[in-house]
GROMACS .gro file of C-alpha atoms in nm:
model
  444
    1MET     CA    1   3.040  13.919  16.880
    2ASN     CA    2   3.358  14.042  16.715
    3ILE     CA    3   3.624  14.056  16.984
    4HIS     CA    4   3.753  14.383  16.840
    5ARG     CA    5   3.418  14.547  16.917
    6LEU     CA    6   3.452  14.442  17.280
    7ARG     CA    7   3.808  14.572  17.295
    8ARG     CA    8   3.699  14.909  17.157
    9LEU     CA    9   3.414  14.924  17.404
   10PHE     CA   10   3.645  14.833  17.692
   11SER     CA   11   3.894  15.094  17.573
   12ARG     CA   12   3.629  15.365  17.581
   13ALA     CA   13   3.508  15.255  17.924
   14LEU     CA   14   3.856  15.257  18.072
   15SER     CA   15   3.991  15.571  17.905
   16THR     CA   16   3.831  15.812  18.151
   17SER     CA   17   4.017  15.651  18.442
   18LEU     CA   18   4.359  15.662  18.279
   19ALA     CA   19   4.607  15.947  18.286
   20THR     CA   20   4.819  15.783  18.014
   21PRO     CA   21   4.723  15.649  17.668
   22LEU     CA   22   4.531  15.324  17.689
   23VAL     CA   23   4.694  15.001  17.575
   24LEU     CA   24   4.466  14.705  17.639
   25ALA     CA   25   4.636  14.395  17.774
   26GLY     CA   26   4.701  14.132  17.515
   27CYS     CA   27   4.610  14.344  17.213
   28GLY     CA   28   4.944  14.303  17.040
   29VAL     CA   29   5.170  14.564  17.193
   30ASN     CA   30   5.481  14.561  16.977
   31LEU     CA   31   5.784  14.570  17.202
   32GLY     CA   32   6.022  14.571  16.908
   33ASN     CA   33   6.015  14.606  16.534
   34SER     CA   34   5.776  14.438  16.295
   35ALA     CA   35   5.792  14.311  15.940
   36ASP     CA   36   5.688  14.557  15.671
   37LEU     CA   37   5.325  14.465  15.600
   38THR     CA   38   5.295  14.664  15.276
   39GLY     CA   39   5.109  14.459  15.017
   40PHE     CA   40   4.997  14.193  15.264
   41SER     CA   41   4.634  14.090  15.309
   42GLN     CA   42   4.466  13.920  15.603
   43VAL     CA   43   4.470  13.543  15.572
   44ALA     CA   44   4.139  13.409  15.440
   45CYS     CA   45   3.915  13.280  15.720
   46GLU     CA   46   3.563  13.143  15.761
   47GLU     CA   47   3.397  13.130  16.104
   48HIS     CA   48   3.723  13.230  16.277
   49ARG     CA   49   3.930  12.957  16.105
   50LEU     CA   50   4.158  12.929  15.804
   51SER     CA   51   3.955  12.905  15.486
   52PHE     CA   52   3.989  12.593  15.273
   53GLY     CA   53   3.773  12.733  14.996
   54ASN     CA   54   4.048  12.763  14.733
   55LEU     CA   55   4.270  12.456  14.759
   56THR     CA   56   4.393  12.287  14.440
   57LEU     CA   57   4.512  11.952  14.567
   58SER     CA   58   4.746  11.707  14.397
   59SER     CA   59   4.457  11.460  14.362
   60ALA     CA   60   4.081  11.515  14.359
   61GLN     CA   61   3.914  11.486  14.699
   62ASP     CA   62   3.549  11.507  14.803
   63PHE     CA   63   3.633  11.651  15.141
   64VAL     CA   64   3.932  11.793  15.328
   65GLN     CA   65   3.934  11.883  15.696
   66LEU     CA   66   4.192  12.011  15.942
   67ARG     CA   67   4.153  11.832  16.274
   68GLY     CA   68   4.319  11.913  16.603
   69PHE     CA   69   4.364  11.707  16.915
   70TYR     CA   70   4.495  11.763  17.265
   71SER     CA   71   4.777  11.521  17.335
   72ASN     CA   72   4.805  11.568  17.711
   73VAL     CA   73   4.468  11.670  17.857
   74PRO     CA   74   4.299  11.507  18.158
   75TRP     CA   75   3.962  11.474  17.980
   76GLU     CA   76   3.954  11.187  17.735
   77ASP     CA   77   3.650  11.316  17.551
   78ALA     CA   78   3.818  11.653  17.491
   79ARG     CA   79   4.104  11.511  17.289
   80SER     CA   80   3.983  11.571  16.932
   81PHE     CA   81   3.813  11.864  16.763
   82GLY     CA   82   3.734  11.962  16.405
   83SER     CA   83   3.861  12.280  16.247
   84SER     CA   84   3.855  12.413  15.889
   85SER     CA   85   3.697  12.202  15.615
   86SER     CA   86   3.588  12.212  15.253
   87GLY     CA   87   3.360  11.988  15.049
   88GLN     CA   88   3.123  11.713  15.162
   89ALA     CA   89   3.251  11.409  15.344
   90CYS     CA   90   3.184  11.080  15.164
   91ALA     CA   91   3.011  11.259  14.875
   92THR     CA   92   3.104  10.988  14.619
   93ALA     CA   93   3.129  10.689  14.853
   94THR     CA   94   2.946  10.371  14.755
   95ASP     CA   95   2.901  10.280  15.123
   96VAL     CA   96   2.822  10.615  15.281
   97PRO     CA   97   2.753  10.491  15.639
   98ALA     CA   98   3.083  10.301  15.650
   99CYS     CA   99   3.269  10.602  15.512
  100GLN     CA  100   3.107  10.838  15.762
  101THR     CA  101   3.195  10.604  16.049
  102ALA     CA  102   3.555  10.598  15.931
  103VAL     CA  103   3.557  10.978  15.922
  104GLU     CA  104   3.416  11.003  16.275
  105ASP     CA  105   3.661  10.745  16.411
  106ALA     CA  106   3.971  10.883  16.240
  107SER     CA  107   4.242  10.971  16.493
  108THR     CA  108   4.615  10.977  16.543
  109SER     CA  109   4.856  10.991  16.834
  110LYS     CA  110   5.100  11.223  16.658
  111GLY     CA  111   5.047  11.514  16.423
  112PHE     CA  112   5.206  11.830  16.286
  113HIS     CA  113   5.209  12.187  16.421
  114ARG     CA  114   5.258  12.087  16.786
  115ASP     CA  115   5.178  12.390  17.003
  116CYS     CA  116   5.199  12.365  17.382
  117PHE     CA  117   5.088  12.595  17.659
  118ASP     CA  118   5.016  12.368  17.958
  119PHE     CA  119   4.809  12.164  17.710
  120CYS     CA  120   4.956  12.051  17.379
  121GLN     CA  121   4.763  12.072  17.054
  122GLU     CA  122   4.858  11.888  16.736
  123TYR     CA  123   4.684  11.865  16.401
  124PHE     CA  124   4.626  11.634  16.107
  125LEU     CA  125   4.444  11.657  15.775
  126LEU     CA  126   4.166  11.419  15.676
  127THR     CA  127   4.032  11.363  15.324
  128THR     CA  128   3.770  11.145  15.163
  129SER     CA  129   3.765  11.029  14.802
  130GLY     CA  130   3.506  10.769  14.714
  131ASP     CA  131   3.517  10.514  14.996
  132THR     CA  132   3.873  10.602  15.093
  133VAL     CA  133   3.938  10.801  15.409
  134THR     CA  134   4.299  10.921  15.444
  135THR     CA  135   4.482  11.103  15.722
  136TYR     CA  136   4.793  11.318  15.680
  137THR     CA  137   4.986  11.349  16.004
  138THR     CA  138   5.325  11.489  15.900
  139GLU     CA  139   5.443  11.807  15.732
  140PRO     CA  140   5.579  11.618  15.424
  141SER     CA  141   5.250  11.434  15.377
  142VAL     CA  142   5.062  11.767  15.384
  143GLN     CA  143   5.294  11.899  15.115
  144ASP     CA  144   5.236  11.588  14.904
  145LEU     CA  145   4.861  11.648  14.927
  146LEU     CA  146   4.890  12.017  14.838
  147GLY     CA  147   5.124  11.965  14.544
  148THR     CA  148   5.215  12.294  14.377
  149ILE     CA  149   5.145  12.593  14.601
  150ASP     CA  150   4.949  12.828  14.378
  151THR     CA  151   4.688  12.998  14.600
  152VAL     CA  152   4.712  13.214  14.912
  153GLU     CA  153   4.501  12.959  15.103
  154GLU     CA  154   4.751  12.684  15.019
  155ALA     CA  155   5.043  12.905  15.123
  156ALA     CA  156   4.872  12.978  15.457
  157LEU     CA  157   4.803  12.609  15.519
  158ARG     CA  158   5.160  12.517  15.425
  159ALA     CA  159   5.297  12.775  15.672
  160PHE     CA  160   5.060  12.648  15.940
  161ALA     CA  161   5.180  12.291  15.884
  162ALA     CA  162   5.536  12.419  15.928
  163GLY     CA  163   5.449  12.539  16.278
  164TYR     CA  164   5.342  12.902  16.235
  165ASN     CA  165   5.021  13.031  16.396
  166LEU     CA  166   4.803  13.252  16.175
  167SER     CA  167   4.558  13.500  16.325
  168CYS     CA  168   4.228  13.567  16.149
  169TYR     CA  169   4.205  13.916  16.301
  170GLU     CA  170   4.542  14.091  16.329
  171LEU     CA  171   4.749  14.160  16.019
  172GLU     CA  172   5.079  14.153  16.207
  173ARG     CA  173   4.997  13.799  16.324
  174GLY     CA  174   4.838  13.650  16.014
  175ALA     CA  175   4.891  13.783  15.662
  176VAL     CA  176   4.991  13.667  15.314
  177LYS     CA  177   5.090  13.812  14.977
  178GLN     CA  178   5.189  13.662  14.643
  179ASN     CA  179   5.523  13.759  14.489
  180LYS     CA  180   5.595  13.820  14.120
  181ASP     CA  181   5.783  13.488  14.089
  182GLY     CA  182   5.475  13.296  14.209
  183SER     CA  183   5.604  13.236  14.562
  184PHE     CA  184   5.418  13.364  14.869
  185ASP     CA  185   5.527  13.554  15.178
  186VAL     CA  186   5.336  13.466  15.494
  187ILE     CA  187   5.329  13.649  15.829
  188GLY     CA  188   5.273  13.420  16.129
  189THR     CA  189   5.371  13.384  16.493
  190GLN     CA  190   5.527  13.130  16.722
  191GLY     CA  191   5.545  13.102  17.099
  192HIS     CA  192   5.345  13.300  17.353
  193SER     CA  193   5.397  13.573  17.610
  194CYS     CA  194   5.333  13.369  17.922
  195GLY     CA  195   5.624  13.227  18.117
  196ALA     CA  196   5.996  13.278  18.170
  197SER     CA  197   6.218  13.240  17.862
  198THR     CA  198   5.919  13.266  17.628
  199ASP     CA  199   5.831  13.531  17.374
  200LEU     CA  200   5.559  13.582  17.117
  201THR     CA  201   5.756  13.615  16.794
  202GLN     CA  202   5.649  13.736  16.452
  203HIS     CA  203   5.790  13.552  16.149
  204ARG     CA  204   5.795  13.642  15.782
  205VAL     CA  205   5.843  13.322  15.580
  206ARG     CA  206   5.858  13.252  15.209
  207VAL     CA  207   5.662  12.960  15.071
  208SER     CA  208   5.787  12.851  14.728
  209ARG     CA  209   5.565  12.697  14.463
  210SER     CA  210   5.724  12.360  14.543
  211GLY     CA  211   5.628  12.400  14.911
  212ASP     CA  212   5.963  12.486  15.068
  213VAL     CA  213   5.923  12.715  15.371
  214ARG     CA  214   6.211  12.953  15.448
  215GLN     CA  215   6.222  13.210  15.727
  216LEU     CA  216   6.311  13.562  15.613
  217GLU     CA  217   6.260  13.777  15.925
  218LYS     CA  218   6.183  13.735  16.293
  219TYR     CA  219   6.070  13.995  16.549
  220ILE     CA  220   5.963  13.984  16.914
  221LEU     CA  221   5.608  14.118  16.945
  222GLU     CA  222   5.565  14.054  17.319
  223LYS     CA  223   5.817  13.956  17.585
  224GLY     CA  224   5.730  13.658  17.802
  225ASP     CA  225   5.583  13.723  18.145
  226PRO     CA  226   5.781  13.515  18.399
  227ASN     CA  227   5.495  13.518  18.651
  228CYS     CA  228   5.219  13.398  18.423
  229VAL     CA  229   5.131  13.041  18.400
  230ILE     CA  230   3.640  13.691  18.644
  231GLY     CA  231   3.502  13.365  18.527
  232ARG     CA  232   3.172  13.195  18.456
  233ARG     CA  233   3.005  13.019  18.752
  234PRO     CA  234   2.872  12.670  18.677
  235VAL     CA  235   2.525  12.551  18.768
  236GLY     CA  236   2.552  12.329  19.075
  237LEU     CA  237   2.840  12.524  19.234
  238GLN     CA  238   2.822  12.478  19.610
  239ALA     CA  239   2.886  12.765  19.850
  240ALA     CA  240   3.238  12.784  19.992
  241GLU     CA  241   3.298  12.724  20.360
  242ALA     CA  242   3.363  13.031  20.569
  243CYS     CA  243   3.729  13.069  20.658
  244GLU     CA  244   3.940  13.297  20.870
  245ASN     CA  245   4.213  13.474  20.678
  246PRO     CA  246   4.415  13.760  20.828
  247GLU     CA  247   4.518  13.885  20.484
  248THR     CA  248   4.248  14.064  20.282
  249LEU     CA  249   4.437  14.015  19.957
  250GLY     CA  250   4.482  13.647  20.040
  251SER     CA  251   4.106  13.607  20.080
  252TYR     CA  252   4.036  13.801  19.762
  253PHE     CA  253   4.265  13.592  19.543
  254ALA     CA  254   4.168  13.266  19.714
  255ASP     CA  255   3.807  13.332  19.618
  256ALA     CA  256   3.917  13.429  19.267
  257ALA     CA  257   4.113  13.103  19.231
  258ARG     CA  258   3.811  12.900  19.346
  259LEU     CA  259   3.584  13.069  19.091
  260GLU     CA  260   3.838  13.030  18.811
  261ALA     CA  261   3.859  12.659  18.888
  262ALA     CA  262   3.479  12.641  18.892
  263SER     CA  263   3.474  12.799  18.546
  264VAL     CA  264   3.651  12.492  18.410
  265HIS     CA  265   3.342  12.288  18.501
  266ALA     CA  266   3.116  12.559  18.356
  267PHE     CA  267   3.282  12.558  18.015
  268LEU     CA  268   3.308  12.180  17.988
  269ARG     CA  269   2.938  12.154  18.070
  270LEU     CA  270   2.863  12.433  17.822
  271ARG     CA  271   3.049  12.241  17.552
  272ASP     CA  272   2.837  11.931  17.617
  273GLU     CA  273   2.512  12.129  17.618
  274LEU     CA  274   2.602  12.310  17.297
  275ALA     CA  275   2.667  11.973  17.133
  276LEU     CA  276   2.335  11.839  17.267
  277HIS     CA  277   2.142  12.123  17.104
  278GLY     CA  278   2.326  12.113  16.771
  279ALA     CA  279   2.543  12.423  16.801
  280ASP     CA  280   2.812  12.485  16.542
  281VAL     CA  281   3.132  12.296  16.616
  282GLY     CA  282   3.316  12.629  16.631
  283LEU     CA  283   3.117  12.728  16.941
  284GLN     CA  284   3.181  12.386  17.097
  285ASP     CA  285   3.555  12.410  17.032
  286ALA     CA  286   3.567  12.762  17.173
  287ALA     CA  287   3.398  12.644  17.495
  288ARG     CA  288   3.652  12.362  17.524
  289ARG     CA  289   3.945  12.600  17.473
  290SER     CA  290   3.798  12.833  17.733
  291ALA     CA  291   3.802  12.548  17.986
  292MET     CA  292   4.171  12.493  17.920
  293GLU     CA  293   4.242  12.862  17.973
  294GLU     CA  294   4.048  12.866  18.300
  295VAL     CA  295   4.279  12.591  18.431
  296GLN     CA  296   4.570  12.831  18.379
  297HIS     CA  297   4.381  13.119  18.544
  298ALA     CA  298   4.310  12.904  18.850
  299GLN     CA  299   4.678  12.813  18.879
  300VAL     CA  300   4.808  13.168  18.864
  301THR     CA  301   4.545  13.314  19.101
  302GLU     CA  302   4.607  13.030  19.347
  303ARG     CA  303   4.978  13.110  19.346
  304ILE     CA  304   4.906  13.478  19.414
  305ALA     CA  305   4.656  13.387  19.688
  306ARG     CA  306   4.915  13.174  19.869
  307ARG     CA  307   5.170  13.451  19.840
  308PHE     CA  308   4.930  13.678  20.029
  309GLY     CA  309   4.850  13.413  20.289
  310GLY     CA  310   4.532  13.274  20.135
  311THR     CA  311   4.438  12.908  20.093
  312PRO     CA  312   4.197  12.854  19.803
  313GLN     CA  313   3.921  12.596  19.844
  314ARG     CA  314   3.853  12.351  19.567
  315PRO     CA  315   3.514  12.415  19.406
  316VAL     CA  316   3.244  12.157  19.471
  317VAL     CA  317   3.011  12.130  19.172
  318GLU     CA  318   2.707  11.904  19.185
  319GLU     CA  319   2.660  11.671  18.889
  320LEU     CA  320   2.333  11.767  18.720
  321PRO     CA  321   2.161  11.652  18.398
  322LEU     CA  322   2.216  11.851  18.081
  323ARG     CA  323   1.954  12.121  18.042
  324SER     CA  324   1.707  12.248  17.785
  325LEU     CA  325   1.814  12.510  17.534
  326VAL     CA  326   1.621  12.786  17.707
  327ASP     CA  327   1.793  12.708  18.040
  328VAL     CA  328   2.135  12.709  17.872
  329ALA     CA  329   2.056  13.039  17.699
  330LEU     CA  330   1.925  13.187  18.024
  331GLU     CA  331   2.242  13.104  18.214
  332ASN     CA  332   2.456  13.231  17.927
  333ALA     CA  333   2.264  13.560  17.915
  334VAL     CA  334   2.336  13.619  18.284
  335GLU     CA  335   2.670  13.451  18.355
  336GLY     CA  336   2.823  13.520  18.014
  337CYS     CA  337   2.672  13.831  17.857
  338VAL     CA  338   2.653  14.022  18.186
  339ARG     CA  339   2.885  13.889  18.456
  340GLU     CA  340   3.162  13.748  18.238
  341THR     CA  341   3.161  14.053  18.009
  342TYR     CA  342   3.194  14.287  18.307
  343GLY     CA  343   3.456  14.056  18.458
  344ALA     CA  344   3.665  14.083  18.140
  345LEU     CA  345   3.651  14.462  18.164
  346LEU     CA  346   3.758  14.444  18.530
  347ALA     CA  347   4.052  14.223  18.436
  348HIS     CA  348   4.172  14.488  18.190
  349HIS     CA  349   4.134  14.750  18.465
  350GLN     CA  350   4.350  14.538  18.696
  351ALA     CA  351   4.609  14.480  18.424
  352LEU     CA  352   4.643  14.857  18.391
  353HIS     CA  353   4.611  14.971  18.753
  354ALA     CA  354   4.743  14.701  18.989
  355ARG     CA  355   5.051  14.829  19.171
  356ASP     CA  356   5.166  14.476  19.252
  357LEU     CA  357   5.385  14.366  18.960
  358GLU     CA  358   5.291  13.997  18.978
  359VAL     CA  359   4.920  14.077  18.985
  360ARG     CA  360   4.949  14.323  18.697
  361GLN     CA  361   5.144  14.081  18.480
  362ALA     CA  362   4.908  13.792  18.554
  363MET     CA  363   4.605  14.000  18.467
  364VAL     CA  364   4.751  14.090  18.128
  365ARG     CA  365   4.702  13.731  18.011
  366ILE     CA  366   4.377  13.674  18.201
  367ALA     CA  367   4.221  13.992  18.061
  368GLU     CA  368   4.271  13.886  17.700
  369ASP     CA  369   4.141  13.534  17.766
  370GLU     CA  370   3.834  13.666  17.948
  371THR     CA  371   3.762  13.909  17.665
  372ARG     CA  372   3.758  13.613  17.427
  373HIS     CA  373   3.529  13.423  17.667
  374ALA     CA  374   3.292  13.721  17.682
  375ALA     CA  375   3.282  13.740  17.302
  376LEU     CA  376   3.196  13.368  17.299
  377SER     CA  377   2.903  13.435  17.535
  378TRP     CA  378   2.760  13.689  17.292
  379ASP     CA  379   2.812  13.451  16.999
  380ILE     CA  380   2.620  13.181  17.186
  381ASP     CA  381   2.346  13.433  17.266
  382GLN     CA  382   2.320  13.524  16.898
  383TRP     CA  383   2.299  13.156  16.803
  384ALA     CA  384   2.042  13.062  17.069
  385ARG     CA  385   1.790  13.348  17.058
  386PRO     CA  386   1.643  13.273  16.711
  387ARG     CA  387   1.575  12.918  16.833
  388LEU     CA  388   1.363  13.039  17.125
  389SER     CA  389   1.003  13.155  17.138
  390ALA     CA  390   0.913  13.522  17.182
  391GLU     CA  391   0.815  13.450  17.542
  392GLU     CA  392   1.146  13.276  17.612
  393ARG     CA  393   1.342  13.566  17.460
  394GLU     CA  394   1.152  13.806  17.687
  395THR     CA  395   1.250  13.587  17.985
  396LEU     CA  396   1.615  13.625  17.885
  397ARG     CA  397   1.580  14.002  17.855
  398GLU     CA  398   1.423  14.033  18.201
  399ALA     CA  399   1.684  13.803  18.357
  400GLN     CA  400   1.961  14.014  18.204
  401LYS     CA  401   1.806  14.333  18.348
  402ARG     CA  402   1.794  14.175  18.694
  403ALA     CA  403   2.154  14.058  18.660
  404VAL     CA  404   2.270  14.410  18.575
  405ALA     CA  405   2.077  14.553  18.870
  406LEU     CA  406   2.234  14.297  19.104
  407LEU     CA  407   2.577  14.374  18.964
  408ARG     CA  408   2.520  14.742  19.041
  409GLU     CA  409   2.455  14.655  19.403
  410GLU     CA  410   2.766  14.437  19.422
  411VAL     CA  411   3.011  14.689  19.273
  412ALA     CA  412   2.878  14.970  19.494
  413VAL     CA  413   3.014  14.795  19.805
  414PRO     CA  414   3.336  14.965  19.930
  415LEU     CA  415   3.656  14.761  19.896
  416ASP     CA  416   3.961  14.734  20.117
  417ALA     CA  417   4.227  14.984  20.011
  418SER     CA  418   4.479  14.706  19.940
  419ILE     CA  419   4.244  14.547  19.685
  420ILE     CA  420   4.212  14.881  19.505
  421THR     CA  421   4.581  14.969  19.507
  422LEU     CA  422   4.768  14.638  19.487
  423ALA     CA  423   4.509  14.430  19.298
  424GLY     CA  424   4.395  14.717  19.074
  425MET     CA  425   4.022  14.688  19.135
  426PRO     CA  426   3.820  15.006  19.067
  427THR     CA  427   3.664  15.215  19.340
  428PRO     CA  428   3.283  15.183  19.362
  429GLU     CA  429   3.246  15.513  19.173
  430ALA     CA  430   3.477  15.397  18.893
  431ALA     CA  431   3.312  15.053  18.882
  432LEU     CA  432   2.969  15.207  18.836
  433ALA     CA  433   3.103  15.426  18.557
  434LEU     CA  434   3.246  15.119  18.383
  435LEU     CA  435   2.914  14.944  18.425
  436ASP     CA  436   2.729  15.243  18.278
  437THR     CA  437   2.930  15.222  17.957
  438LEU     CA  438   2.856  14.852  17.913
  439GLU     CA  439   2.488  14.899  17.991
  440GLN     CA  440   2.449  15.174  17.730
  441ASP     CA  441   2.616  14.972  17.456
  442LEU     CA  442   2.526  14.611  17.539
  443TRP     CA  443   2.237  14.576  17.778
  444ALA     CA  444   2.010  14.875  17.706
   0.00000   0.00000   0.00000
C-alpha cells in the first residue's frame, strides 16, 4: 500500500480530535527554508528504489546492481541485501553456474554512501560482463563505471554515491532536473532528525557531465530530537510475568518496550518466511529494515519506562519452525493489517497529544516508522492473497473481522488519566472513532 494513502487516512481519522491544523509526525515538516523546486521532477524509481533503467555505462555490462550491507549489525545473515538492478546477471557468461555463484558470493567490508543510525549501511555496485563479475566499492570507481553523466538516472546514482539520500516519494527529498549546459541539479538529504546535534538537511547539488558533485544550497528540513534514539507480536511470544509497579506510566511503557523488542523477532522471522515462499527481495529487505527500527523503538520506550519507575521485561520468544504461506498470510492479516495499522495511527495520536515532551518527541519518530511497517503489511497481504485458494482467502477475511472486533473490545476499556494526558493515548470514545475510520476504509 502506498504510504501516502495511509498518511491521508490517518490525517482524516485524527482531524476531528484536533483543535489545530494537523501535521503528521515525520511527514516532512519544513522548519526552515527549502530549495526552489521549480522544474524538478521526482527521481525515477521502480519498486520503491532508484531506477537503473536508463544507464549508459562506460563499458557494456550484462547486469548492474546496487547492493547494500549492514556493517555493524548483530545478525550475521542480515549483513547484505540487494537493491536496484538492471539487466540479467551472467547473460553472456560461458560458465553460467560459476558466474551466478560469484554474483551470490560477492561482498565487501567497505563501501560508499555510509549512512548510520544505530546500524550503519554501506553500498557497492556489482556488474557482470561475460564471465567477469566486478564490484565497485568507492565513489571514484562508481564514476569510472558511469563515465559521462548524460541521463537523470545517472545523475541520481552519482549523487547517491556521493552520500546523498534520495526519496522516491517526496520531491523536497528526492528530485532531479537537467540544465541547459547538460549538467544536472539533484535534490537529496543527509542526516536524520533523531538525536542531539543531528538534523535532517536538504541539499541541492550540481552533477557535471564529468561526474563532479558540487553543493549549491543546504537547508534544515527537521531539527534533531535530543530524546530520540505499537509493534507486531511474533508467534511464540510467551506471556510476561506479573509485576508490581506503583507507577501506571512506568507499567505502560515497560509493556510497550517489551512488545517493541518482541517485534524485532517478528520481523526477522517474517523476513525468513518471505524468503522461503519466494517473495520479492524488496519485501524481504523492508522486513529486515523494520527489525532494525524496532530495536530503536525498544530502546527509547525502555528509557521512558525507567524514567517513570518501570522495569521492562525481556521478551521470551519460542523458537518455532518456519510456517506455510497461508499461516504467514493469516498472521500478517491480523498482526499487520489490523493491529499494526491501528498501532501506527495511535502513535501519530500520541505524537500530537502527549503532554510529556519526551514522550511526544519519541513518538514522532516511532509514528513514521510504524506507518511504514503498516504499509509493508498491506504490501505483503497484496502479494500473498493471489497465491492462496478461495477458501484460504475467506479464512483471512474472517480472521481479520475477528481481530477488529477484539480490538474494539480492547480500546473500549477506560485508561488511567495519566496515560491519556501524559502519554497522549485517546479516550475510549476517541479510540473507537479512530477505529471506525480505519474499518470503513480498510477492513469493510
